[in-house]
DNA sequence: ACACAGGGAGACAGGTCTGTCTACCATAAA
DNA sequence: TTTATGGTAGACAGACCTGTCTCCCTGTGT
């Protein structure tokens, strides 16, 4: 029962992530998952609510993965740099949990629902806030920082830049380049602290 | 004659930029532009070739605008910072040349054609290369730089990060934040140079 | 053994999409 | 005046979309 629902979400995610939500029809999802149309409509009101569920699913999966990777290192500088290492693994398809890299699902979806009022757009925004919270927690562990808010924003901005560069330009080294700058900033931070 | 063609491209761009290329139908473009379907198909083979033309149009328009803004300042540091100022104007809808800010048309379109083999994806990639070239020219004017390639990459990456942050999170200050970091980097560069 | 719920298969309605085609109307050159 | 040309208007075909509905099969609890 809930098994079918999950299966639908996962199949839909794989297709949406590859081809975009508008480009993929319900029938394609049904064909690939081998699930009947009736079953889909018992679990979801409409395609829009399936899209919504897929966004929730990916959000949880992605944030959990990233959080785990950051928790594996010491809080603070190491944790932040671990984020960029995690991104590097993602870009180069060394993470089984996430699908083959195709950019950020939320940035892509946001492009399809560009109006700020659209629900998918808002869900994407919420996802980015959750990721920002992970960074913020690490920055707080750094100790006294001149302008912590700005540092958090810049680190998040670097992350977004790396993702887009890796996808559009196909530059799989983007995370490493961003990591280097982050390291410089954090080192400068340490020095000025002493 | 070519007038109609241009009109179609501009109407199509306005709609594609707002709603995405897949979400907008040919008929909507025709209705808004008041042009007949037959005329469209004398100028373009298919919707795909219209999308292609729109990407070229936006590419030229955007690159020309950004280039102009950078040329208005002294080459080097000032030129680079002028780029971030230009972005700030764009994000906050102070540029008539570009439409109301809705993220980067190329990033959005790339999300819709996520596969690297897709032609639109490649055109988006080419656009980003052209923008990178603008940055590269400015970095060359800086004089001796330790690793100019890396600096160019990072500045481009900051630019992408600012655009995405401004769109998804709605943070209209993103360009200013990125500009601040760029300024710090370039100042550090100057100091180490002496 | 029997009733019943869950799901597979897919027909179907109603709408939209792209792309073609016909019919008609301008304007301007010959 | 006549004849191209380029445009408008829109019917139309054929495909595909979402969402509903019916029919049938299968497994499970009683």
Short mmCIF file of C-alpha atoms (C1' of nucleotides) in Angstrom, two decimals:
data_model
loop_
_atom_site.label_atom_id
_atom_site.label_comp_id
_atom_site.label_asym_id
_atom_site.label_seq_id
_atom_site.Cartn_x
_atom_site.Cartn_y
_atom_site.Cartn_z
CA UNK A 1 0.00 0.00 0.00
CA UNK A 2 2.38 2.71 1.22
CA UNK A 3 4.90 0.66 -0.66
CA UNK A 4 3.32 1.58 -3.99
CA UNK A 5 3.20 5.20 -2.98
CA UNK A 6 6.92 5.25 -2.25
CA UNK A 7 7.65 3.46 -5.49
CA UNK A 8 5.71 6.08 -7.41
CA UNK A 9 7.61 8.88 -5.73
CA UNK A 10 10.96 7.34 -6.48
CA UNK A 11 10.17 6.61 -10.11
CA UNK A 12 8.72 10.08 -10.54
CA UNK A 13 11.79 11.64 -8.99
CA UNK A 14 14.14 9.79 -11.31
CA UNK A 15 12.21 11.00 -14.36
CA UNK A 16 11.56 14.54 -13.13
CA UNK A 17 15.20 14.97 -12.23
CA UNK A 18 16.35 13.86 -15.67
CA UNK A 19 13.77 15.52 -17.89
CA UNK A 20 11.99 18.13 -15.80
CA UNK A 21 8.55 17.96 -14.22
CA UNK A 22 6.67 19.45 -17.16
CA UNK A 23 8.34 17.23 -19.73
CA UNK A 24 7.40 13.99 -17.97
CA UNK A 25 3.83 12.70 -18.20
CA UNK A 26 1.95 10.62 -15.71
CA UNK A 27 1.78 7.73 -18.16
CA UNK A 28 5.54 7.50 -18.43
CA UNK A 29 5.83 7.23 -14.65
CA UNK A 30 3.18 4.52 -14.62
CA UNK A 31 4.82 2.57 -17.41
CA UNK A 32 8.26 2.62 -15.77
CA UNK A 33 6.98 1.75 -12.32
CA UNK A 34 4.49 -0.84 -13.55
CA UNK A 35 1.81 0.68 -11.36
CA UNK A 36 -1.77 1.28 -12.48
CA UNK A 37 -3.20 4.71 -12.97
CA UNK A 38 -5.94 4.07 -10.50
CA UNK A 39 -3.42 3.36 -7.77
CA UNK A 40 -1.66 6.63 -8.43
CA UNK A 41 -4.87 8.58 -8.07
CA UNK A 42 -5.76 6.86 -4.82
CA UNK A 43 -2.50 8.11 -3.34
CA UNK A 44 -2.33 11.54 -4.98
CA UNK A 45 -4.99 14.05 -5.91
CA UNK A 46 -3.23 15.21 -9.03
CA UNK A 47 0.10 15.42 -10.74
CA UNK A 48 0.80 18.63 -8.83
CA UNK A 49 0.49 16.83 -5.51
CA UNK A 50 2.83 14.12 -6.78
CA UNK A 51 5.35 16.82 -7.66
CA UNK A 52 4.94 18.18 -4.17
CA UNK A 53 5.53 14.77 -2.61
CA UNK A 54 8.61 14.27 -4.76
CA UNK A 55 10.03 17.60 -3.60
CA UNK A 56 9.49 16.57 0.03
CA UNK A 57 11.09 13.22 -0.59
CA UNK A 58 14.18 14.69 -2.23
CA UNK A 59 14.45 17.39 0.41
CA UNK A 60 14.53 14.89 3.23
CA UNK A 61 16.90 12.57 1.44
CA UNK A 62 19.33 15.30 0.43
CA UNK A 63 19.39 17.16 3.71
CA UNK A 64 19.86 13.94 5.68
CA UNK A 65 22.74 12.93 3.47
CA UNK A 66 24.47 16.30 3.69
CA UNK A 67 23.90 16.56 7.41
CA UNK A 68 25.42 13.14 7.94
CA UNK A 69 28.47 14.05 5.91
CA UNK A 70 28.98 17.23 7.90
CA UNK A 71 28.43 15.48 11.24
CA UNK A 72 31.15 12.99 10.37
CA UNK A 73 33.74 15.75 10.77
CA UNK A 74 34.55 18.02 13.68
CA UNK A 75 32.10 20.90 14.01
CA UNK A 76 33.38 24.19 12.64
CA UNK A 77 35.94 24.51 9.91
CA UNK A 78 36.22 20.79 9.25
CA UNK A 79 32.47 20.43 9.06
CA UNK A 80 32.20 23.22 6.52
CA UNK A 81 34.97 21.82 4.36
CA UNK A 82 33.30 18.41 4.60
CA UNK A 83 30.31 19.96 2.87
CA UNK A 84 32.42 20.82 -0.16
CA UNK A 85 33.98 17.37 -0.15
CA UNK A 86 30.48 15.92 -0.11
CA UNK A 87 29.52 18.13 -3.07
CA UNK A 88 32.59 16.91 -4.92
CA UNK A 89 31.51 13.32 -4.40
CA UNK A 90 28.04 14.19 -5.59
CA UNK A 91 29.19 15.95 -8.76
CA UNK A 92 31.40 13.03 -9.66
CA UNK A 93 28.75 10.40 -9.02
CA UNK A 94 30.35 8.78 -6.02
CA UNK A 95 27.15 8.88 -3.95
CA UNK A 96 24.70 6.05 -4.40
CA UNK A 97 22.08 7.66 -2.18
CA UNK A 98 21.58 10.51 -4.64
CA UNK A 99 20.88 9.83 -8.28
CA UNK A 100 23.35 10.51 -11.09
CA UNK A 101 24.25 14.17 -10.87
CA UNK A 102 22.01 16.42 -12.90
CA UNK A 103 22.27 19.67 -11.03
CA UNK A 104 20.19 20.59 -8.02
CA UNK A 105 16.64 19.28 -8.34
CA UNK A 106 15.37 22.33 -6.48
CA UNK A 107 17.13 24.87 -8.66
CA UNK A 108 15.89 23.04 -11.74
CA UNK A 109 12.34 22.87 -10.47
CA UNK A 110 12.46 26.49 -9.39
CA UNK A 111 13.28 27.38 -12.98
CA UNK A 112 10.14 25.60 -14.12
CA UNK A 113 7.97 27.39 -11.57
CA UNK A 114 9.68 30.74 -11.72
CA UNK A 115 6.86 32.71 -10.15
CA UNK A 116 7.47 33.22 -6.46
CA UNK A 117 3.82 32.45 -5.64
CA UNK A 118 3.96 28.94 -7.10
CA UNK A 119 3.98 26.23 -4.44
CA UNK A 120 6.89 24.26 -5.91
CA UNK A 121 8.94 27.47 -5.91
CA UNK A 122 8.24 27.96 -2.22
CA UNK A 123 9.14 24.36 -1.41
CA UNK A 124 12.45 24.85 -3.18
CA UNK A 125 13.05 27.97 -1.14
CA UNK A 126 12.32 26.06 2.06
CA UNK A 127 14.79 23.39 1.08
CA UNK A 128 17.51 25.98 0.63
CA UNK A 129 16.69 27.37 4.05
CA UNK A 130 17.17 23.97 5.60
CA UNK A 131 20.56 23.63 3.96
CA UNK A 132 21.46 27.09 5.13
CA UNK A 133 20.60 26.01 8.68
CA UNK A 134 23.17 23.22 8.44
CA UNK A 135 25.83 25.73 7.47
CA UNK A 136 24.75 28.11 10.19
CA UNK A 137 25.18 25.43 12.84
CA UNK A 138 28.74 24.86 11.69
CA UNK A 139 29.57 28.56 11.65
CA UNK A 140 28.33 28.88 15.21
CA UNK A 141 30.87 26.25 16.19
CA UNK A 142 33.67 28.42 14.83
CA UNK A 143 33.59 30.61 17.92
CA UNK A 144 33.61 34.36 17.62
CA UNK A 145 33.18 35.51 14.05
CA UNK A 146 33.07 39.13 12.93
CA UNK A 147 29.93 38.82 10.85
CA UNK A 148 28.56 35.31 11.13
CA UNK A 149 25.45 36.01 9.05
CA UNK A 150 27.49 37.19 6.12
CA UNK A 151 29.81 34.19 6.37
CA UNK A 152 26.86 31.81 6.32
CA UNK A 153 25.38 33.59 3.32
CA UNK A 154 28.65 33.50 1.43
CA UNK A 155 29.20 29.81 2.11
CA UNK A 156 25.68 29.03 0.93
CA UNK A 157 26.25 31.20 -2.13
CA UNK A 158 29.48 29.37 -2.92
CA UNK A 159 27.62 26.09 -2.66
CA UNK A 160 24.96 27.21 -5.14
CA UNK A 161 27.59 28.56 -7.49
CA UNK A 162 29.47 25.28 -7.43
CA UNK A 163 26.33 23.27 -8.20
CA UNK A 164 25.33 25.45 -11.13
CA UNK A 165 28.83 25.52 -12.53
CA UNK A 166 29.10 21.76 -12.29
CA UNK A 167 25.82 21.30 -14.11
CA UNK A 168 25.74 23.99 -16.79
CA UNK A 169 29.43 24.15 -17.61
CA UNK A 170 30.03 20.52 -16.77
CA UNK A 171 32.93 21.55 -14.55
CA UNK A 172 33.18 18.65 -12.15
CA UNK A 173 35.98 20.38 -10.25
CA UNK A 174 33.70 23.20 -9.16
CA UNK A 175 33.35 21.93 -5.60
CA UNK A 176 37.11 21.73 -5.16
CA UNK A 177 37.55 25.29 -6.40
CA UNK A 178 34.87 26.56 -4.04
CA UNK A 179 36.35 24.54 -1.20
CA UNK A 180 39.69 26.23 -1.68
CA UNK A 181 38.18 29.66 -1.33
CA UNK A 182 36.20 28.58 1.71
CA UNK A 183 39.36 27.27 3.32
CA UNK A 184 41.16 30.56 2.71
CA UNK A 185 38.32 32.47 4.26
CA UNK A 186 38.15 30.23 7.31
CA UNK A 187 41.89 30.34 7.80
CA UNK A 188 41.89 34.12 7.60
CA UNK A 189 39.09 34.04 10.13
CA UNK A 190 41.19 31.94 12.52
CA UNK A 191 44.18 34.24 12.19
CA UNK A 192 42.20 37.39 12.83
CA UNK A 193 40.65 35.69 15.83
CA UNK A 194 43.96 35.21 17.63
CA UNK B 1 9.23 40.50 -42.58
CA UNK B 2 12.24 40.20 -40.28
CA UNK B 3 10.20 42.49 -38.09
CA UNK B 4 7.69 39.74 -37.40
CA UNK B 5 10.47 37.32 -36.68
CA UNK B 6 11.98 39.61 -34.09
CA UNK B 7 8.59 40.24 -32.56
CA UNK B 8 8.01 36.50 -32.21
CA UNK B 9 11.37 36.05 -30.52
CA UNK B 10 10.74 38.83 -28.05
CA UNK B 11 7.25 37.66 -27.16
CA UNK B 12 8.47 34.09 -26.84
CA UNK B 13 11.32 35.17 -24.60
CA UNK B 14 9.02 37.07 -22.27
CA UNK B 15 6.80 34.01 -21.86
CA UNK B 16 9.56 31.41 -21.72
CA UNK B 17 11.42 33.43 -19.11
CA UNK B 18 8.35 33.71 -16.91
CA UNK B 19 6.86 30.25 -17.26
CA UNK B 20 9.54 28.01 -18.76
CA UNK B 21 9.84 26.77 -22.33
CA UNK B 22 7.87 23.57 -21.82
CA UNK B 23 5.01 25.27 -20.04
CA UNK B 24 4.39 27.82 -22.81
CA UNK B 25 2.61 26.71 -25.98
CA UNK B 26 2.99 28.09 -29.46
CA UNK B 27 -0.60 29.30 -29.42
CA UNK B 28 -0.01 31.50 -26.41
CA UNK B 29 2.92 33.18 -28.13
CA UNK B 30 0.78 33.74 -31.23
CA UNK B 31 -2.11 35.16 -29.26
CA UNK B 32 0.05 37.61 -27.33
CA UNK B 33 2.01 38.76 -30.36
CA UNK B 34 -1.03 38.86 -32.67
CA UNK B 35 0.92 36.96 -35.33
CA UNK B 36 -0.50 34.13 -37.38
CA UNK B 37 0.67 30.57 -37.01
CA UNK B 38 1.65 30.31 -40.63
CA UNK B 39 4.01 33.26 -40.24
CA UNK B 40 5.70 31.58 -37.33
CA UNK B 41 6.30 28.45 -39.34
CA UNK B 42 7.73 30.38 -42.29
CA UNK B 43 10.37 31.81 -39.97
CA UNK B 44 11.00 28.76 -37.80
CA UNK B 45 11.03 25.06 -38.53
CA UNK B 46 9.59 24.08 -35.19
CA UNK B 47 9.15 25.18 -31.63
CA UNK B 48 12.61 23.83 -30.89
CA UNK B 49 14.20 26.18 -33.40
CA UNK B 50 12.26 29.07 -31.90
CA UNK B 51 13.66 28.15 -28.51
CA UNK B 52 17.10 28.12 -30.06
CA UNK B 53 16.60 31.57 -31.58
CA UNK B 54 15.36 32.91 -28.26
CA UNK B 55 18.47 31.60 -26.52
CA UNK B 56 20.67 33.34 -29.09
CA UNK B 57 18.71 36.55 -28.72
CA UNK B 58 18.97 36.58 -24.94
CA UNK B 59 22.63 35.61 -25.06
CA UNK B 60 23.53 38.55 -27.24
CA UNK B 61 21.41 40.99 -25.33
CA UNK B 62 22.69 39.91 -21.92
CA UNK B 63 26.36 39.69 -22.84
CA UNK B 64 26.27 43.07 -24.57
CA UNK B 65 24.68 44.66 -21.54
CA UNK B 66 27.13 43.14 -19.07
CA UNK B 67 30.10 43.93 -21.28
CA UNK B 68 29.01 47.54 -21.52
CA UNK B 69 28.65 47.83 -17.77
CA UNK B 70 32.13 46.40 -17.24
CA UNK B 71 33.69 48.60 -19.93
CA UNK B 72 32.31 51.67 -18.22
CA UNK B 73 34.76 51.14 -15.39
CA UNK B 74 38.54 50.91 -15.37
CA UNK B 75 39.79 47.48 -16.46
CA UNK B 76 40.82 45.21 -13.61
CA UNK B 77 39.46 45.43 -10.12
CA UNK B 78 36.96 48.17 -10.88
CA UNK B 79 35.66 46.32 -13.91
CA UNK B 80 35.12 43.17 -11.89
CA UNK B 81 33.32 45.00 -9.12
CA UNK B 82 31.22 46.74 -11.76
CA UNK B 83 29.94 43.31 -12.74
CA UNK B 84 28.53 42.75 -9.27
CA UNK B 85 27.02 46.23 -9.26
CA UNK B 86 25.38 45.40 -12.56
CA UNK B 87 24.02 42.18 -11.09
CA UNK B 88 22.63 44.13 -8.18
CA UNK B 89 20.78 46.44 -10.55
CA UNK B 90 19.45 43.44 -12.43
CA UNK B 91 18.20 41.63 -9.32
CA UNK B 92 16.42 44.75 -8.15
CA UNK B 93 14.80 45.51 -11.50
CA UNK B 94 16.70 48.65 -12.27
CA UNK B 95 17.61 47.54 -15.80
CA UNK B 96 15.06 48.16 -18.54
CA UNK B 97 17.09 46.28 -21.15
CA UNK B 98 16.59 42.98 -19.34
CA UNK B 99 13.14 41.85 -18.34
CA UNK B 100 11.88 41.69 -14.75
CA UNK B 101 14.31 39.49 -12.85
CA UNK B 102 13.37 35.85 -12.84
CA UNK B 103 16.72 34.20 -12.41
CA UNK B 104 19.10 33.41 -15.22
CA UNK B 105 17.24 32.33 -18.34
CA UNK B 106 20.09 29.98 -19.19
CA UNK B 107 20.20 28.28 -15.81
CA UNK B 108 16.43 27.88 -15.92
CA UNK B 109 16.46 26.48 -19.43
CA UNK B 110 19.33 24.20 -18.57
CA UNK B 111 17.19 22.74 -15.84
CA UNK B 112 14.51 21.93 -18.39
CA UNK B 113 16.99 20.26 -20.73
CA UNK B 114 19.16 18.64 -18.10
CA UNK B 115 20.78 16.13 -20.41
CA UNK B 116 24.17 17.37 -21.57
CA UNK B 117 23.49 16.19 -25.15
CA UNK B 118 20.42 18.42 -25.56
CA UNK B 119 21.05 21.40 -27.83
CA UNK B 120 19.52 24.00 -25.49
CA UNK B 121 21.79 22.73 -22.74
CA UNK B 122 24.83 23.26 -24.94
CA UNK B 123 23.72 26.76 -25.91
CA UNK B 124 23.40 27.61 -22.22
CA UNK B 125 26.90 26.28 -21.66
CA UNK B 126 28.21 28.46 -24.49
CA UNK B 127 26.56 31.51 -22.99
CA UNK B 128 28.31 30.89 -19.69
CA UNK B 129 31.61 30.60 -21.54
CA UNK B 130 31.09 33.99 -23.11
CA UNK B 131 30.43 35.53 -19.74
CA UNK B 132 33.50 33.82 -18.38
CA UNK B 133 35.50 35.41 -21.19
CA UNK B 134 34.41 38.85 -20.02
CA UNK B 135 35.68 38.08 -16.53
CA UNK B 136 38.89 36.63 -17.89
CA UNK B 137 39.65 39.83 -19.79
CA UNK B 138 39.29 41.83 -16.59
CA UNK B 139 41.49 39.47 -14.60
CA UNK B 140 44.21 39.79 -17.24
CA UNK B 141 44.17 43.53 -16.64
CA UNK B 142 44.97 42.94 -12.98
CA UNK B 143 48.62 42.33 -13.78
CA UNK B 144 50.47 39.38 -12.29
CA UNK B 145 48.15 37.03 -10.48
CA UNK B 146 49.24 33.83 -8.75
CA UNK B 147 46.61 31.61 -10.34
CA UNK B 148 44.54 33.63 -12.79
CA UNK B 149 42.49 30.65 -13.98
CA UNK B 150 41.33 29.84 -10.52
CA UNK B 151 40.45 33.47 -9.84
CA UNK B 152 38.36 33.63 -13.00
CA UNK B 153 36.57 30.42 -12.07
CA UNK B 154 35.84 31.64 -8.59
CA UNK B 155 34.50 34.98 -9.78
CA UNK B 156 32.25 33.21 -12.26
CA UNK B 157 31.16 30.82 -9.55
CA UNK B 158 30.32 33.71 -7.23
CA UNK B 159 28.26 35.25 -10.00
CA UNK B 160 26.23 32.05 -10.50
CA UNK B 161 25.77 31.67 -6.76
CA UNK B 162 24.46 35.20 -6.47
CA UNK B 163 21.97 34.72 -9.29
CA UNK B 164 20.59 31.48 -7.88
CA UNK B 165 20.37 32.87 -4.37
CA UNK B 166 18.55 35.94 -5.61
CA UNK B 167 16.04 33.82 -7.48
CA UNK B 168 15.37 30.81 -5.28
CA UNK B 169 15.71 32.45 -1.88
CA UNK B 170 14.54 35.81 -3.10
CA UNK B 171 17.59 37.42 -1.52
CA UNK B 172 17.96 40.60 -3.54
CA UNK B 173 21.12 41.50 -1.61
CA UNK B 174 22.99 38.49 -2.97
CA UNK B 175 25.03 40.52 -5.46
CA UNK B 176 26.21 42.89 -2.76
CA UNK B 177 27.29 40.03 -0.54
CA UNK B 178 29.21 38.41 -3.38
CA UNK B 179 30.73 41.74 -4.32
CA UNK B 180 32.10 42.15 -0.83
CA UNK B 181 33.91 38.84 -0.99
CA UNK B 182 35.25 39.63 -4.45
CA UNK B 183 36.58 42.92 -3.19
CA UNK B 184 38.35 41.22 -0.29
CA UNK B 185 39.96 38.73 -2.66
CA UNK B 186 41.12 41.40 -5.07
CA UNK B 187 42.48 43.56 -2.29
CA UNK B 188 44.41 40.63 -0.86
CA UNK B 189 45.69 40.04 -4.36
CA UNK B 190 46.97 43.61 -4.60
CA UNK B 191 48.71 43.39 -1.26
CA UNK B 192 50.49 40.16 -2.05
CA UNK B 193 51.54 41.63 -5.35
CA UNK B 194 53.52 44.45 -3.78
"C1'" DA C 1 -15.40 -21.56 1.43
"C1'" DC C 2 -16.48 -16.96 0.79
"C1'" DA C 3 -16.49 -12.00 0.87
"C1'" DC C 4 -13.93 -8.15 0.01
"C1'" DA C 5 -10.27 -4.86 -0.61
"C1'" DG C 6 -6.25 -3.63 -3.42
"C1'" DG C 7 -4.34 -3.26 -7.50
"C1'" DG C 8 -3.49 -4.29 -12.79
"C1'" DA C 9 -5.03 -3.12 -17.42
"C1'" DG C 10 -6.69 0.03 -20.12
"C1'" DA C 11 -10.85 2.37 -22.44
"C1'" DC C 12 -12.50 6.81 -22.46
"C1'" DA C 13 -13.61 11.92 -22.11
"C1'" DG C 14 -12.17 16.35 -22.62
"C1'" DG C 15 -8.61 19.26 -23.26
"C1'" DT C 16 -4.08 20.98 -25.20
"C1'" DC C 17 -0.15 20.53 -27.96
"C1'" DT C 18 2.48 20.94 -32.51
"C1'" DG C 19 2.41 21.46 -37.17
"C1'" DT C 20 -0.19 21.59 -41.92
"C1'" DC C 21 -3.40 23.34 -44.84
"C1'" DT C 22 -6.92 26.17 -47.09
"C1'" DA C 23 -9.14 30.57 -47.93
"C1'" DC C 24 -8.92 35.29 -47.94
"C1'" DC C 25 -7.02 40.03 -47.76
"C1'" DA C 26 -3.77 43.46 -48.23
"C1'" DT C 27 0.02 46.05 -50.63
"C1'" DA C 28 3.11 46.87 -54.20
"C1'" DA C 29 5.50 45.93 -58.51
"C1'" DA C 30 4.86 45.25 -63.53
"C1'" DT D 1 -5.13 46.37 -64.11
"C1'" DT D 2 -3.12 42.30 -63.03
"C1'" DT D 3 -0.20 39.39 -60.53
"C1'" DA D 4 2.94 38.15 -56.93
"C1'" DT D 5 3.99 38.21 -52.09
"C1'" DG D 6 3.44 38.18 -47.31
"C1'" DG D 7 0.36 38.28 -43.88
"C1'" DT D 8 -4.25 37.00 -41.13
"C1'" DA D 9 -7.62 33.75 -39.61
"C1'" DG D 10 -8.52 29.58 -38.25
"C1'" DA D 11 -10.03 24.64 -39.39
"C1'" DC D 12 -7.95 20.39 -38.97
"C1'" DA D 13 -5.12 16.05 -38.07
"C1'" DG D 14 -2.80 13.40 -35.06
"C1'" DA D 15 -0.55 12.95 -30.95
"C1'" DC D 16 -0.31 13.40 -26.10
"C1'" DC D 17 -1.91 15.09 -21.61
"C1'" DT D 18 -4.61 14.53 -17.10
"C1'" DG D 19 -8.03 12.38 -14.66
"C1'" DT D 20 -12.26 9.06 -14.34
"C1'" DC D 21 -14.22 4.82 -14.79
"C1'" DT D 22 -15.11 -0.08 -15.55
"C1'" DC D 23 -13.72 -4.80 -15.59
"C1'" DC D 24 -11.10 -8.39 -13.81
"C1'" DC D 25 -7.74 -10.86 -11.08
"C1'" DT D 26 -5.52 -12.12 -6.78
"C1'" DG D 27 -4.55 -12.49 -2.09
"C1'" DT D 28 -6.24 -12.42 2.68
"C1'" DG D 29 -9.14 -12.51 6.82
"C1'" DT D 30 -13.08 -14.81 8.65
#
